[in-house]
Amino acid sequence: MINYIIIATIVLVVGSAAAYIIKSKRSGKKCIGCPDCTACSQNACAGCLGRCQKNKSE
């Protein structure tokens, strides 16, 4: 019985992570881990450092 609980928990965690990634990609985020990705021009983050490529040259 404990094996089923462990398997269900793993499936739930992996499924939740996959759903988050799919939802983020559908909303147009290029870099899911970057908190400023939607604020960047053209949604193009520069290495997920929280700065846009446009601002990188500044």
XYZ file of N, CA, C and O in Angstrom, residues 7-56:
200
model
N 4.253 6.245 -5.254
C 4.123 6.406 -6.704
C 3.149 7.531 -7.036
O 3.411 8.356 -7.917
N 2.035 7.597 -6.335
C 1.049 8.658 -6.572
C 1.638 10.036 -6.271
O 1.385 11.003 -6.994
N 2.434 10.133 -5.223
C 3.071 11.398 -4.868
C 4.064 11.831 -5.941
O 4.083 12.998 -6.346
N 4.856 10.906 -6.436
C 5.827 11.222 -7.486
C 5.111 11.650 -8.765
O 5.496 12.626 -9.408
N 4.064 10.923 -9.127
C 3.291 11.276 -10.320
C 2.664 12.662 -10.159
O 2.655 13.460 -11.106
N 2.178 12.971 -8.989
C 1.579 14.284 -8.733
C 2.607 15.404 -8.872
O 2.336 16.433 -9.500
N 3.790 15.213 -8.319
C 4.836 16.232 -8.390
C 5.306 16.432 -9.833
O 5.409 17.569 -10.317
N 5.571 15.338 -10.534
C 6.028 15.434 -11.924
C 4.927 16.031 -12.805
O 5.197 16.866 -13.672
N 3.703 15.638 -12.586
C 2.579 16.181 -13.350
C 2.388 17.666 -13.114
O 2.108 18.422 -14.050
N 2.540 18.104 -11.877
C 2.414 19.527 -11.558
C 3.524 20.342 -12.230
O 3.274 21.426 -12.756
N 4.730 19.812 -12.206
C 5.853 20.503 -12.851
C 5.635 20.589 -14.358
O 5.868 21.643 -14.966
N 5.172 19.516 -14.962
C 4.908 19.515 -16.400
C 3.790 20.500 -16.749
O 3.878 21.230 -17.736
N 2.760 20.544 -15.944
C 1.653 21.472 -16.189
C 2.128 22.921 -16.091
O 1.725 23.766 -16.891
N 2.997 23.220 -15.135
C 3.536 24.574 -14.989
C 4.360 24.966 -16.213
O 4.235 26.084 -16.728
N 5.182 24.047 -16.693
C 6.016 24.331 -17.869
C 5.148 24.549 -19.100
O 5.360 25.494 -19.857
N 4.155 23.701 -19.297
C 3.265 23.837 -20.455
C 2.499 25.153 -20.395
O 2.392 25.869 -21.390
N 1.993 25.495 -19.221
C 1.247 26.748 -19.058
C 2.146 27.954 -19.329
O 1.733 28.910 -19.994
N 3.378 27.924 -18.854
C 4.304 29.033 -19.067
C 4.681 29.176 -20.535
O 4.748 30.287 -21.066
N 4.928 28.064 -21.195
C 5.283 28.109 -22.610
C 4.117 28.614 -23.458
O 4.310 29.359 -24.411
N 2.897 28.226 -23.121
C 1.723 28.687 -23.867
C 1.482 30.177 -23.677
O 0.921 30.828 -24.548
N 1.891 30.705 -22.528
C 1.697 32.134 -22.286
C 2.786 32.970 -22.957
O 2.734 34.191 -22.915
N 3.782 32.326 -23.567
C 4.783 33.029 -24.348
C 6.099 33.281 -23.654
O 6.947 33.990 -24.181
N 6.307 32.731 -22.480
C 7.584 32.927 -21.794
C 8.676 32.145 -22.506
O 8.498 30.991 -22.860
N 9.811 32.786 -22.722
C 10.943 32.117 -23.348
C 11.812 31.426 -22.306
O 12.330 30.365 -22.525
N 11.981 32.067 -21.179
C 12.815 31.532 -20.098
C 11.946 31.433 -18.854
O 11.684 32.435 -18.199
N 11.516 30.254 -18.526
C 10.540 30.061 -17.462
C 11.094 30.451 -16.090
O 10.389 30.975 -15.251
N 12.366 30.252 -15.860
C 12.946 30.521 -14.552
C 13.237 31.982 -14.277
O 13.566 32.360 -13.163
N 13.135 32.843 -15.280
C 13.455 34.258 -15.124
C 12.230 35.024 -14.642
O 11.199 35.025 -15.313
N 12.316 35.699 -13.498
C 11.150 36.420 -12.993
C 10.794 37.646 -13.829
O 9.665 38.106 -13.784
N 11.742 38.195 -14.587
C 11.498 39.387 -15.384
C 11.245 39.074 -16.852
O 11.274 39.968 -17.685
N 10.997 37.837 -17.178
C 10.887 37.439 -18.577
C 9.756 38.161 -19.289
O 9.909 38.565 -20.432
N 8.628 38.350 -18.649
C 7.508 39.015 -19.315
C 7.745 40.512 -19.431
O 7.114 41.165 -20.253
N 8.640 41.083 -18.631
C 8.924 42.510 -18.692
C 9.954 42.844 -19.762
O 10.085 43.989 -20.161
N 10.690 41.841 -20.237
C 11.710 42.069 -21.253
C 11.068 42.355 -22.596
O 10.015 41.819 -22.904
N 11.751 43.164 -23.391
C 11.239 43.419 -24.733
C 11.354 42.143 -25.552
O 12.367 41.452 -25.512
N 10.330 41.812 -26.256
C 10.238 40.615 -27.086
C 10.396 39.340 -26.255
O 10.733 38.297 -26.786
N 10.174 39.388 -24.966
C 10.290 38.227 -24.075
C 11.615 37.495 -24.231
O 11.684 36.276 -24.193
N 12.698 38.227 -24.431
C 14.012 37.611 -24.618
C 14.908 37.937 -23.428
O 15.410 39.033 -23.310
N 15.085 36.983 -22.558
C 15.933 37.188 -21.384
C 17.389 36.888 -21.721
O 17.683 36.070 -22.571
N 18.277 37.534 -21.022
C 19.717 37.335 -21.243
C 20.264 36.440 -20.140
O 20.677 36.901 -19.098
N 20.225 35.164 -20.353
C 20.819 34.226 -19.413
C 20.105 34.119 -18.082
O 20.694 33.708 -17.103
N 18.854 34.490 -18.020
C 18.047 34.388 -16.800
C 18.681 35.138 -15.623
O 18.643 34.696 -14.496
N 19.298 36.251 -15.906
C 19.916 37.039 -14.842
C 19.003 38.163 -14.380
O 19.393 38.986 -13.566
N 17.780 38.199 -14.904
C 16.846 39.230 -14.509
C 17.036 40.518 -15.279
O 16.475 41.532 -14.943
N 17.872 40.494 -16.329
C 18.076 41.670 -17.155
C 17.721 41.331 -18.588
O 17.994 40.232 -19.052
N 17.148 42.282 -19.274
C 16.800 42.074 -20.680
C 18.034 42.185 -21.557
O 19.016 42.818 -21.175
N 17.978 41.592 -22.726
C 19.086 41.702 -23.663
C 19.303 43.148 -24.065
O 20.416 43.596 -24.268
N 18.216 43.884 -24.139
C 18.304 45.305 -24.498
C 19.103 46.077 -23.437
O 19.900 46.939 -23.743
N 18.889 45.733 -22.166
C 19.566 46.425 -21.065
C 20.956 45.871 -20.795
O 21.707 46.434 -20.030
N 21.318 44.767 -21.410
C 22.617 44.142 -21.139
C 23.770 45.040 -21.593
O 24.818 45.058 -20.962
